[in-house]
mmCIF file of C-alpha atoms in Angstrom:
data_model
loop_
_atom_site.group_PDB
_atom_site.id
_atom_site.type_symbol
_atom_site.label_atom_id
_atom_site.label_comp_id
_atom_site.label_asym_id
_atom_site.label_seq_id
_atom_site.Cartn_x
_atom_site.Cartn_y
_atom_site.Cartn_z
ATOM 1 C CA MET A 1 17.870 113.639 89.751
ATOM 2 C CA SER A 2 15.964 110.445 88.840
ATOM 3 C CA PRO A 3 17.468 107.974 86.332
ATOM 4 C CA ASP A 4 14.815 108.916 83.777
ATOM 5 C CA GLU A 5 15.781 112.638 83.763
ATOM 6 C CA GLN A 6 18.476 113.905 81.424
ATOM 7 C CA GLN A 7 20.402 117.185 81.325
ATOM 8 C CA PRO A 8 20.596 119.142 78.062
ATOM 9 C CA SER A 9 23.420 117.856 75.973
ATOM 10 C CA ALA A 10 26.280 120.218 75.017
ATOM 11 C CA THR A 11 26.422 118.673 71.576
ATOM 12 C CA GLY A 12 23.833 117.673 69.078
ATOM 13 C CA PRO A 13 23.182 114.015 68.263
ATOM 14 C CA ALA A 14 25.812 113.986 65.545
ATOM 15 C CA GLY A 15 26.542 117.622 64.806
ATOM 16 C CA PRO A 16 28.404 120.671 66.065
ATOM 17 C CA PRO A 17 28.341 121.784 69.755
ATOM 18 C CA VAL A 18 25.182 123.458 71.025
ATOM 19 C CA CYS A 19 24.631 125.923 73.877
ATOM 20 C CA TYR A 20 24.237 124.081 77.168
ATOM 21 C CA ARG A 21 21.266 126.302 78.031
ATOM 22 C CA HIS A 22 19.719 126.430 74.568
ATOM 23 C CA PRO A 23 20.131 123.028 72.879
ATOM 24 C CA ASP A 24 18.562 124.368 69.686
ATOM 25 C CA ARG A 25 21.427 126.840 69.132
ATOM 26 C CA GLU A 26 24.746 125.810 67.671
ATOM 27 C CA SER A 27 27.876 127.415 69.132
ATOM 28 C CA ASN A 28 31.601 126.951 68.789
ATOM 29 C CA ILE A 29 32.345 129.390 71.641
ATOM 30 C CA ARG A 30 33.069 127.830 75.029
ATOM 31 C CA CYS A 31 33.201 129.187 78.576
ATOM 32 C CA THR A 32 36.825 129.759 79.560
ATOM 33 C CA ARG A 33 36.172 128.270 83.020
ATOM 34 C CA CYS A 34 33.965 125.208 82.520
ATOM 35 C CA GLU A 35 34.463 124.845 78.734
ATOM 36 C CA ARG A 36 30.754 124.373 78.054
ATOM 37 C CA PRO A 37 29.447 125.815 74.773
ATOM 38 C CA VAL A 38 27.532 129.088 75.092
ATOM 39 C CA CYS A 39 25.455 130.987 72.554
ATOM 40 C CA GLY A 40 25.527 134.721 71.924
ATOM 41 C CA ASP A 41 22.746 135.379 74.446
ATOM 42 C CA CYS A 42 24.474 133.451 77.227
ATOM 43 C CA MET A 43 28.109 134.441 76.832
ATOM 44 C CA VAL A 44 29.474 137.052 79.258
ATOM 45 C CA SER A 45 32.616 138.934 78.320
ATOM 46 C CA ALA A 46 35.549 138.193 80.647
ATOM 47 C CA SER A 47 39.127 139.417 80.930
ATOM 48 C CA VAL A 48 40.053 136.463 78.730
ATOM 49 C CA GLY A 49 37.395 135.129 76.375
ATOM 50 C CA PHE A 50 33.846 134.555 77.591
ATOM 51 C CA GLN A 51 32.180 132.887 80.551
ATOM 52 C CA CYS A 52 28.804 131.251 81.012
ATOM 53 C CA PRO A 53 26.194 132.785 83.382
ATOM 54 C CA ASP A 54 26.656 130.017 85.964
ATOM 55 C CA CYS A 55 30.417 130.606 86.256
ATOM 56 C CA VAL A 56 29.884 134.368 86.477
ATOM 57 C CA ARG A 57 27.442 133.928 89.381
ATOM 58 C CA GLN A 58 29.781 131.529 91.143
ATOM 59 C CA GLY A 59 32.692 133.934 90.747
ATOM 60 C CA SER A 60 30.637 136.836 92.114
ATOM 61 C CA ARG A 61 29.879 134.875 95.277
ATOM 62 C CA GLN A 62 33.543 134.098 95.786
ATOM 63 C CA VAL A 63 34.765 137.709 95.467
ATOM 64 C CA ARG A 64 34.675 139.434 98.850
ATOM 65 C CA GLU A 65 33.841 143.107 99.149
ATOM 66 C CA ALA A 66 36.835 145.231 100.091
ATOM 67 C CA ARG A 67 36.779 146.233 103.764
ATOM 68 C CA THR A 68 38.774 148.576 105.963
ATOM 69 C CA VAL A 69 40.696 147.516 109.053
ATOM 70 C CA ALA A 70 37.579 148.141 111.154
ATOM 71 C CA GLY A 71 35.244 146.392 108.729
ATOM 72 C CA GLY A 72 33.817 149.436 106.981
ATOM 73 C CA ARG A 73 33.105 149.444 103.267
ATOM 74 C CA VAL A 74 35.747 151.075 101.125
ATOM 75 C CA ALA A 75 33.945 154.177 99.838
ATOM 76 C CA PRO A 76 34.567 155.455 96.293
ATOM 77 C CA THR A 77 36.605 158.617 95.960
ATOM 78 C CA THR A 78 33.508 160.523 94.853
ATOM 79 C CA ALA A 79 31.849 159.815 98.215
ATOM 80 C CA THR A 80 34.707 160.769 100.519
ATOM 81 C CA ALA A 81 34.007 162.142 104.022
ATOM 82 C CA ILE A 82 30.244 162.479 103.576
ATOM 83 C CA VAL A 83 29.574 162.079 107.316
ATOM 84 C CA THR A 84 32.299 164.565 108.251
ATOM 85 C CA LYS A 85 30.898 167.140 105.845
ATOM 86 C CA THR A 86 27.391 166.530 107.172
ATOM 87 C CA LEU A 87 28.511 167.039 110.778
ATOM 88 C CA ILE A 88 30.275 170.260 109.837
ATOM 89 C CA GLY A 89 27.158 171.409 108.001
ATOM 90 C CA LEU A 90 24.951 170.686 111.028
ATOM 91 C CA ASN A 91 27.272 172.592 113.353
ATOM 92 C CA LEU A 92 27.355 175.573 110.998
ATOM 93 C CA ALA A 93 23.573 175.553 110.592
ATOM 94 C CA VAL A 94 23.062 175.533 114.362
ATOM 95 C CA PHE A 95 25.638 178.317 114.719
ATOM 96 C CA VAL A 96 23.631 180.472 112.308
ATOM 97 C CA LEU A 97 20.484 179.804 114.359
ATOM 98 C CA VAL A 98 22.321 180.844 117.513
ATOM 99 C CA GLN A 99 23.361 184.124 115.891
ATOM 100 C CA VAL A 100 19.837 184.809 114.619
ATOM 101 C CA VAL A 101 17.736 183.691 117.596
ATOM 102 C CA GLY A 102 20.174 184.508 120.386
ATOM 103 C CA ASN A 103 20.360 183.387 123.993
ATOM 104 C CA THR A 104 16.839 181.970 124.115
ATOM 105 C CA PHE A 105 17.907 179.294 121.641
ATOM 106 C CA VAL A 106 21.107 178.571 123.585
ATOM 107 C CA ASP A 107 19.257 178.324 126.910
ATOM 108 C CA ARG A 108 16.902 175.761 125.380
ATOM 109 C CA TRP A 109 19.616 173.359 124.209
ATOM 110 C CA ILE A 110 22.767 174.028 126.258
ATOM 111 C CA LEU A 111 24.138 171.420 128.677
ATOM 112 C CA VAL A 112 23.226 172.413 132.218
ATOM 113 C CA GLY A 113 22.507 170.281 135.255
ATOM 114 C CA ARG A 114 19.683 172.218 136.873
ATOM 115 C CA PHE A 115 18.617 175.849 136.780
ATOM 116 C CA PHE A 116 15.477 177.915 137.256
ATOM 117 C CA MET A 117 14.081 179.589 134.140
ATOM 118 C CA GLY A 118 10.639 180.556 132.953
ATOM 119 C CA GLY A 119 9.056 179.810 136.302
ATOM 120 C CA GLU A 120 10.248 176.204 136.469
ATOM 121 C CA TRP A 121 13.305 174.064 137.032
ATOM 122 C CA GLN A 122 15.065 172.880 133.906
ATOM 123 C CA GLY A 123 18.161 170.894 132.975
ATOM 124 C CA VAL A 124 19.408 167.331 132.680
ATOM 125 C CA ALA A 125 18.479 166.607 136.290
ATOM 126 C CA GLU A 126 14.886 167.493 135.404
ATOM 127 C CA GLY A 127 14.737 164.846 132.692
ATOM 128 C CA GLN A 128 16.061 166.924 129.793
ATOM 129 C CA TRP A 129 18.674 164.344 128.787
ATOM 130 C CA TYR A 130 18.676 165.592 125.215
ATOM 131 C CA ARG A 131 20.876 168.477 126.383
ATOM 132 C CA LEU A 132 23.767 166.010 126.677
ATOM 133 C CA LEU A 133 23.713 165.685 122.884
ATOM 134 C CA THR A 134 22.338 168.995 121.640
ATOM 135 C CA ALA A 135 25.019 170.946 123.509
ATOM 136 C CA THR A 136 27.691 169.266 121.364
ATOM 137 C CA PHE A 137 26.328 171.096 118.308
ATOM 138 C CA LEU A 138 26.116 174.529 119.955
ATOM 139 C CA HIS A 139 28.692 177.305 119.470
ATOM 140 C CA GLN A 140 28.380 181.012 120.215
ATOM 141 C CA GLN A 141 31.717 182.547 119.216
ATOM 142 C CA PHE A 142 33.227 182.529 115.736
ATOM 143 C CA TRP A 143 36.635 181.441 117.020
ATOM 144 C CA HIS A 144 35.046 178.528 118.899
ATOM 145 C CA ILE A 145 33.232 177.023 115.940
ATOM 146 C CA GLY A 146 36.128 177.881 113.625
ATOM 147 C CA LEU A 147 38.681 175.935 115.651
ATOM 148 C CA ASN A 148 36.336 173.012 116.271
ATOM 149 C CA MET A 149 35.329 172.661 112.638
ATOM 150 C CA LEU A 150 38.960 172.902 111.557
ATOM 151 C CA GLY A 151 39.762 170.066 113.940
ATOM 152 C CA LEU A 152 36.819 168.033 112.666
ATOM 153 C CA TRP A 153 37.950 168.564 109.078
ATOM 154 C CA MET A 154 41.454 167.378 109.966
ATOM 155 C CA LEU A 155 40.495 164.317 112.012
ATOM 156 C CA GLY A 156 37.184 163.321 110.450
ATOM 157 C CA PRO A 157 38.024 162.188 106.895
ATOM 158 C CA PRO A 158 40.822 159.714 107.747
ATOM 159 C CA LEU A 159 38.805 158.227 110.603
ATOM 160 C CA GLU A 160 35.653 158.004 108.518
ATOM 161 C CA ALA A 161 37.575 156.235 105.761
ATOM 162 C CA ALA A 162 39.150 153.773 108.199
ATOM 163 C CA LEU A 163 36.129 153.019 110.376
ATOM 164 C CA GLY A 164 33.324 153.318 107.867
ATOM 165 C CA ARG A 165 30.490 155.830 108.032
ATOM 166 C CA SER A 166 28.238 154.168 110.608
ATOM 167 C CA ARG A 167 31.081 153.368 113.003
ATOM 168 C CA PHE A 168 32.523 156.848 112.650
ATOM 169 C CA VAL A 169 29.302 158.704 113.390
ATOM 170 C CA ALA A 170 28.553 156.347 116.303
ATOM 171 C CA LEU A 171 31.996 156.947 117.804
ATOM 172 C CA TYR A 172 31.663 160.714 117.319
ATOM 173 C CA LEU A 173 28.317 160.831 119.110
ATOM 174 C CA VAL A 174 29.422 158.513 121.928
ATOM 175 C CA ALA A 175 32.528 160.647 122.497
ATOM 176 C CA GLY A 176 30.398 163.791 122.615
ATOM 177 C CA LEU A 177 28.039 162.184 125.122
ATOM 178 C CA GLY A 178 30.996 161.041 127.204
ATOM 179 C CA GLY A 179 32.265 164.602 127.387
ATOM 180 C CA SER A 180 28.842 165.899 128.374
ATOM 181 C CA ALA A 181 28.464 163.201 131.034
ATOM 182 C CA LEU A 182 31.739 164.036 132.790
ATOM 183 C CA SER A 183 30.936 167.744 132.628
ATOM 184 C CA TYR A 184 27.516 167.068 134.145
ATOM 185 C CA LEU A 185 29.103 164.928 136.869
ATOM 186 C CA ILE A 186 31.748 167.410 138.038
ATOM 187 C CA ALA A 187 30.533 170.909 137.147
ATOM 188 C CA GLU A 188 28.178 172.960 139.283
ATOM 189 C CA PRO A 189 24.528 172.188 138.445
ATOM 190 C CA ASN A 190 23.855 175.697 137.117
ATOM 191 C CA GLN A 191 27.052 175.889 135.033
ATOM 192 C CA GLY A 192 26.439 175.705 131.296
ATOM 193 C CA SER A 193 28.596 173.948 128.720
ATOM 194 C CA LEU A 194 28.480 173.804 124.938
ATOM 195 C CA GLY A 195 30.608 172.934 121.922
ATOM 196 C CA ALA A 196 31.878 169.982 119.907
ATOM 197 C CA SER A 197 35.239 169.882 121.687
ATOM 198 C CA GLY A 198 34.409 166.739 123.669
ATOM 199 C CA ALA A 199 33.610 164.842 120.483
ATOM 200 C CA LEU A 200 36.793 166.146 118.844
ATOM 201 C CA PHE A 201 38.953 164.977 121.735
ATOM 202 C CA GLY A 202 37.269 161.613 121.299
ATOM 203 C CA LEU A 203 38.409 161.624 117.676
ATOM 204 C CA PHE A 204 41.931 162.404 118.884
ATOM 205 C CA GLY A 205 41.829 159.298 121.044
ATOM 206 C CA ALA A 206 40.403 157.228 118.201
ATOM 207 C CA MET A 207 43.148 158.392 115.848
ATOM 208 C CA ILE A 208 45.808 157.287 118.316
ATOM 209 C CA VAL A 209 44.155 153.873 118.698
ATOM 210 C CA LEU A 210 43.907 153.504 114.922
ATOM 211 C CA GLY A 211 47.493 154.649 114.442
ATOM 212 C CA ARG A 212 48.659 152.100 116.982
ATOM 213 C CA ARG A 213 46.718 149.381 115.179
ATOM 214 C CA MET A 214 48.226 150.371 111.813
ATOM 215 C CA ASN A 215 51.759 150.918 113.183
ATOM 216 C CA TYR A 216 51.797 154.600 112.185
ATOM 217 C CA ASP A 217 54.202 157.159 113.608
ATOM 218 C CA LEU A 218 52.159 158.607 116.462
ATOM 219 C CA LYS A 219 54.568 161.324 117.581
ATOM 220 C CA PRO A 220 52.968 164.214 115.599
ATOM 221 C CA LEU A 221 49.484 163.263 116.777
ATOM 222 C CA ILE A 222 50.540 162.835 120.403
ATOM 223 C CA ILE A 223 52.306 166.213 120.345
ATOM 224 C CA LEU A 224 49.187 167.865 118.900
ATOM 225 C CA LEU A 225 46.991 166.217 121.527
ATOM 226 C CA ALA A 226 49.385 167.275 124.294
ATOM 227 C CA LEU A 227 49.287 170.884 123.079
ATOM 228 C CA ASN A 228 45.491 170.868 123.087
ATOM 229 C CA LEU A 229 45.399 169.399 126.582
ATOM 230 C CA MET A 230 47.882 172.011 127.768
ATOM 231 C CA ILE A 231 45.735 174.805 126.338
ATOM 232 C CA THR A 232 42.712 173.229 128.001
ATOM 233 C CA PHE A 233 44.197 173.024 131.493
ATOM 234 C CA LEU A 234 45.868 176.438 131.275
ATOM 235 C CA ASN A 235 42.454 177.991 130.627
ATOM 236 C CA MET A 236 40.294 175.996 133.017
ATOM 237 C CA SER A 237 38.297 179.083 133.973
ATOM 238 C CA THR A 238 37.017 179.580 130.418
ATOM 239 C CA ILE A 239 37.280 176.080 128.893
ATOM 240 C CA ASP A 240 35.250 173.087 130.039
ATOM 241 C CA TRP A 241 38.158 170.711 130.675
ATOM 242 C CA ARG A 242 35.704 168.098 131.950
ATOM 243 C CA ALA A 243 34.057 167.782 128.530
ATOM 244 C CA HIS A 244 37.439 167.565 126.817
ATOM 245 C CA LEU A 245 38.702 164.853 129.154
ATOM 246 C CA GLY A 246 35.446 162.910 129.133
ATOM 247 C CA GLY A 247 35.297 162.940 125.346
ATOM 248 C CA LEU A 248 38.909 161.789 125.100
ATOM 249 C CA VAL A 249 38.336 158.835 127.423
ATOM 250 C CA ALA A 250 35.015 157.831 125.848
ATOM 251 C CA GLY A 251 36.347 158.083 122.301
ATOM 252 C CA THR A 252 39.474 156.106 123.144
ATOM 253 C CA LEU A 253 37.561 153.296 124.852
ATOM 254 C CA ALA A 254 35.030 153.076 122.034
ATOM 255 C CA ALA A 255 37.780 153.078 119.407
ATOM 256 C CA ILE A 256 39.622 150.196 121.087
ATOM 257 C CA GLY A 257 36.542 148.016 120.714
ATOM 258 C CA VAL A 258 35.861 149.158 117.154
ATOM 259 C CA VAL A 259 39.412 148.916 115.793
ATOM 260 C CA TYR A 260 40.576 145.759 117.564
ATOM 261 C CA ALA A 261 37.384 143.732 117.119
ATOM 262 C CA PRO A 262 38.158 140.244 115.692
ATOM 263 C CA ALA A 263 36.958 139.781 112.122
ATOM 264 C CA ARG A 264 34.719 136.785 112.891
ATOM 265 C CA GLN A 265 32.835 138.612 115.655
ATOM 266 C CA ARG A 266 33.420 142.148 114.446
ATOM 267 C CA THR A 267 29.881 143.485 114.516
ATOM 268 C CA LEU A 268 29.090 141.939 117.907
ATOM 269 C CA VAL A 269 32.242 143.292 119.557
ATOM 270 C CA GLN A 270 31.960 146.729 117.966
ATOM 271 C CA VAL A 271 28.315 147.235 118.877
ATOM 272 C CA GLY A 272 28.967 145.833 122.344
ATOM 273 C CA SER A 273 31.884 148.219 122.894
ATOM 274 C CA LEU A 274 29.880 151.265 121.854
ATOM 275 C CA LEU A 275 26.942 150.201 124.019
ATOM 276 C CA ALA A 276 29.271 149.585 126.973
ATOM 277 C CA VAL A 277 30.621 153.138 126.785
ATOM 278 C CA LEU A 278 27.074 154.428 126.379
ATOM 279 C CA ALA A 279 26.034 152.439 129.460
ATOM 280 C CA ILE A 280 28.803 154.137 131.452
ATOM 281 C CA VAL A 281 27.477 157.504 130.271
ATOM 282 C CA VAL A 282 23.968 156.593 131.415
ATOM 283 C CA ALA A 283 25.274 155.411 134.789
ATOM 284 C CA ILE A 284 27.161 158.677 135.326
ATOM 285 C CA VAL A 285 24.075 160.719 134.483
ATOM 286 C CA LEU A 286 21.894 158.687 136.840
ATOM 287 C CA ILE A 287 24.393 159.011 139.690
ATOM 288 C CA ARG A 288 24.743 162.767 139.235
ATOM 289 C CA THR A 289 20.997 163.262 138.921
ATOM 290 C CA ALA A 290 20.464 161.440 142.211
ATOM 291 C CA GLN A 291 22.966 163.811 143.838
ATOM 292 C CA ILE A 292 21.331 166.970 142.496
ATOM 293 C CA VAL A 293 17.620 166.263 142.837
#
């Protein structure tokens, strides 16, 4: 400011105080923070008295938005578990399509390495990488989708609340892809696999990582995970244990990076961790494809 410039005076030449923003308006009301006079148009109601617009703006900049342990926004109670509900809705919608359309729909989207259908070779090894993801939304039996959606409803909301929506959906998808990748690597090329179980086992792993970070009692969760693993390996002929194990490992690794990321470099570490797990998935698929083709 040059010496010739002057700020508006908070008082008249020889009269009562005037608004610091409107010198032509008298006011005996002062901002409770800076004590400058403010008129009726400028005063902002505060917990105690009134504040001027400048102090309100300054206070807004200083108040930090509430964040979860993983850096996600704290969602209002009216918007709880939106991503979880959406995932359940997608799985149910695809299940209805499977029941209506039948095996032709399943054959188009199921995870399979390489098989001959419709006069040509098809599968992940033939460039149909989308099957790694689409298979995680496919279910044929009522008991299969019922158990998986029950598990998603149990594990999804607390994880979504702790991680935030974007981190939760990213972890869910990465875990599902990890399960598909290990299944593709180990299973016979013409063996099909479908279901959200790989993603759910990834959520199991993420819950354990989160519980460890928050110092929760992990015994109930570990017992539940152990029971599910026991069921998996006791029924290896009918259950794709490879997808379950791959999802568990991928979800756990991704969750470690998401939950333990330092606050100052949170986004960089979290994105890097998810991309690192995704890179491992891509490497596995490339290696297996080279073996099959």
